[in-house]
Short mmCIF file of C-alpha atoms in Angstrom, two decimals:
data_model
loop_
_atom_site.label_atom_id
_atom_site.label_comp_id
_atom_site.label_asym_id
_atom_site.label_seq_id
_atom_site.Cartn_x
_atom_site.Cartn_y
_atom_site.Cartn_z
CA MET E 189 -0.05 0.01 -0.07
CA PRO E 190 1.49 3.33 -0.90
CA ASP E 191 2.14 6.11 1.50
CA ARG E 192 -0.40 8.32 2.61
CA LEU E 193 0.30 11.90 1.80
CA ALA E 194 2.04 14.22 3.96
CA SER E 195 -0.75 16.80 5.96
CA PHE E 196 -0.60 20.04 7.61
CA PRO E 197 -3.44 20.04 10.32
CA ILE E 198 -4.91 23.69 11.52
CA SER E 199 -6.51 24.00 14.72
CA ASN E 200 -7.50 26.80 16.53
CA PRO E 201 -10.29 28.36 19.02
CA ALA E 202 -12.39 29.03 15.54
CA ALA E 203 -11.69 26.02 13.53
CA ASP E 204 -10.28 22.69 12.29
CA ALA E 205 -8.79 22.47 8.88
CA GLU E 206 -6.67 19.61 6.93
CA VAL E 207 -4.14 21.20 4.27
CA PHE E 208 -2.01 18.53 2.29
CA LEU E 209 1.34 19.46 1.14
CA GLN E 210 1.00 17.65 -2.18
CA GLY E 211 -0.75 20.80 -4.17
CA ALA E 212 -1.29 22.72 -1.28
CA HIS E 213 -4.82 21.10 -1.13
CA LEU E 214 -7.16 22.25 1.54
CA THR E 215 -9.27 19.15 2.22
CA SER E 216 -11.08 20.22 5.35
CA TRP E 217 -12.57 23.20 6.99
CA ILE E 218 -14.97 22.95 9.74
CA PRO E 219 -15.92 25.68 12.07
CA ARG E 220 -16.29 25.27 15.56
CA GLY E 221 -19.72 23.88 16.05
CA ARG E 222 -20.67 23.57 12.65
CA LYS E 223 -20.73 20.56 9.97
CA PRO E 224 -18.01 20.30 7.35
CA VAL E 225 -18.16 23.37 4.63
CA LEU E 226 -16.00 21.28 2.49
CA PHE E 227 -16.69 18.01 -0.20
CA THR E 228 -13.88 15.69 -0.33
CA SER E 229 -14.63 12.18 -2.35
CA ALA E 230 -14.09 9.32 -0.17
CA HIS E 231 -12.62 8.10 -3.25
CA SER E 232 -9.59 9.97 -3.57
CA PHE E 233 -6.30 8.01 -3.63
CA TYR E 234 -4.33 10.14 -1.19
CA GLU E 235 -1.12 8.75 -2.89
CA PRO E 236 1.95 10.61 -4.44
CA GLY E 237 1.24 12.09 -7.89
CA LYS E 238 -2.39 11.37 -7.68
CA PRO E 239 -4.78 14.66 -7.40
CA ILE E 240 -7.03 14.69 -4.34
CA ARG E 241 -10.73 15.29 -5.53
CA GLY E 242 -12.71 17.72 -3.54
CA GLY E 243 -11.58 20.49 -1.00
CA VAL E 244 -9.72 22.94 -2.80
CA PRO E 245 -7.34 22.06 -5.20
CA ILE E 246 -4.98 24.71 -7.14
CA ILE E 247 -5.57 25.02 -10.67
CA PHE E 248 -2.43 26.39 -12.16
CA PRO E 249 -0.63 27.06 -14.66
CA TRP E 250 -3.86 25.56 -17.01
CA PHE E 251 -7.48 24.81 -16.33
CA GLY E 252 -8.66 21.69 -17.93
CA PRO E 253 -6.14 20.04 -20.58
CA ARG E 254 -3.09 21.28 -21.48
CA HIS E 255 -3.99 23.10 -25.06
CA ASP E 256 -0.52 24.11 -25.94
CA GLY E 257 0.09 20.56 -27.42
CA LEU E 258 2.49 19.43 -25.00
CA PRO E 259 1.63 16.83 -22.42
CA GLY E 260 0.56 17.57 -19.00
CA PRO E 261 -1.97 16.43 -16.23
CA ALA E 262 -5.34 18.21 -16.09
CA HIS E 263 -5.60 21.43 -14.63
CA GLY E 264 -1.92 21.77 -14.35
CA LEU E 265 1.07 20.93 -12.74
CA ALA E 266 0.58 22.55 -9.48
CA ARG E 267 -2.10 20.76 -7.55
CA THR E 268 0.08 16.95 -7.85
CA ALA E 269 3.67 19.24 -6.72
CA LEU E 270 5.43 19.39 -3.27
CA TRP E 271 4.71 22.44 -1.77
CA ARG E 272 6.79 24.06 1.38
CA VAL E 273 5.78 25.55 4.55
CA VAL E 274 7.00 29.58 4.70
CA SER E 275 5.07 30.31 7.72
CA GLU E 276 2.51 29.02 10.13
CA ALA E 277 1.53 32.13 11.87
CA PRO E 278 -0.96 34.47 11.81
CA GLU E 279 -2.05 32.24 8.51
CA LEU E 280 -0.57 29.04 6.89
CA THR E 281 1.70 30.33 3.88
CA LEU E 282 3.09 27.61 1.20
CA ALA E 283 5.19 28.17 -1.98
CA LEU E 284 6.14 26.58 -4.92
CA GLU E 285 8.48 27.48 -7.92
CA ILE E 286 6.76 25.98 -11.00
CA GLU E 287 7.33 26.84 -14.95
CA GLN E 288 9.11 30.23 -14.40
CA ALA E 289 6.83 31.17 -11.60
CA GLU E 290 6.66 31.36 -8.04
CA LEU E 291 3.44 30.70 -6.26
CA GLU E 292 2.36 31.37 -2.46
CA PHE E 293 -1.04 30.10 -1.18
CA ARG E 294 -2.10 31.63 1.81
CA ILE E 295 -4.85 30.22 4.15
CA ASP E 296 -6.37 32.05 7.30
CA ALA E 297 -8.89 29.07 8.83
CA GLY E 298 -11.21 30.81 11.32
CA GLU E 299 -14.59 31.20 11.41
CA SER E 300 -14.59 32.49 8.11
CA LEU E 301 -12.28 30.66 5.51
CA HIS E 302 -9.51 33.39 3.45
CA MET E 303 -7.59 31.81 0.73
CA SER E 304 -5.14 33.81 -1.45
CA LEU E 305 -3.26 33.09 -4.31
CA THR E 306 -0.02 35.08 -5.47
CA VAL E 307 1.79 34.27 -8.64
CA ARG E 308 5.06 36.07 -9.26
CA ASN E 309 6.39 35.92 -12.87
CA LEU E 310 10.55 34.89 -12.66
CA ALA E 311 11.11 34.59 -15.96
CA SER E 312 11.70 37.93 -18.28
CA GLN E 313 8.97 37.34 -20.28
CA PRO E 314 5.59 37.63 -20.07
CA LEU E 315 3.90 34.83 -18.02
CA VAL E 316 0.49 33.42 -19.81
CA PHE E 317 -1.34 31.11 -17.20
CA GLU E 318 -5.06 30.04 -16.17
CA ASN E 319 -5.41 29.56 -12.12
CA ALA E 320 -8.40 28.74 -9.71
CA LEU E 321 -8.90 27.49 -6.35
CA HIS E 322 -11.65 25.35 -7.61
CA THR E 323 -13.70 24.83 -4.43
CA TYR E 324 -15.89 22.22 -3.48
CA PHE E 325 -18.82 22.60 -1.16
CA ALA E 326 -20.45 20.20 1.38
CA VAL E 327 -24.26 20.50 0.55
CA ALA E 328 -27.21 18.07 2.27
CA ASP E 329 -29.29 18.22 -0.77
CA VAL E 330 -27.89 19.71 -4.19
CA ARG E 331 -31.86 20.21 -5.16
CA ARG E 332 -31.97 22.91 -2.63
CA ILE E 333 -29.31 25.23 -3.11
CA SER E 334 -29.23 28.23 -4.96
CA ILE E 335 -26.50 30.73 -5.82
#
């Protein structure tokens, strides 16, 4: 059986959360006294190189299939790359250098959830990319929600 991916638990008086270092993937956020806000599939593999299904995957540098004719995984390289912890307080900050870019992902998981992704171009030419924090929300009945 493959090793389970390394995760980083967050626990404070306002909430509990879990972030996997592979993909800087937030899989759980539960404000104190409430139900889980994020949906993560029970069919996720949690294996190196395999994307986690659900939660908040980081999509970068392309969304969907790579469209420049080169090989690459769906939704880009960032979602299965190993990110490093830069700081733990006051929020969790993770970083990754990938394809002439430096990414920084910040998570403040308290009573509210605040996330930000910053992309810095390390090249001398313009950097063209697509990105998303592709959030999957847990809902009791999909037929009874509205946006």
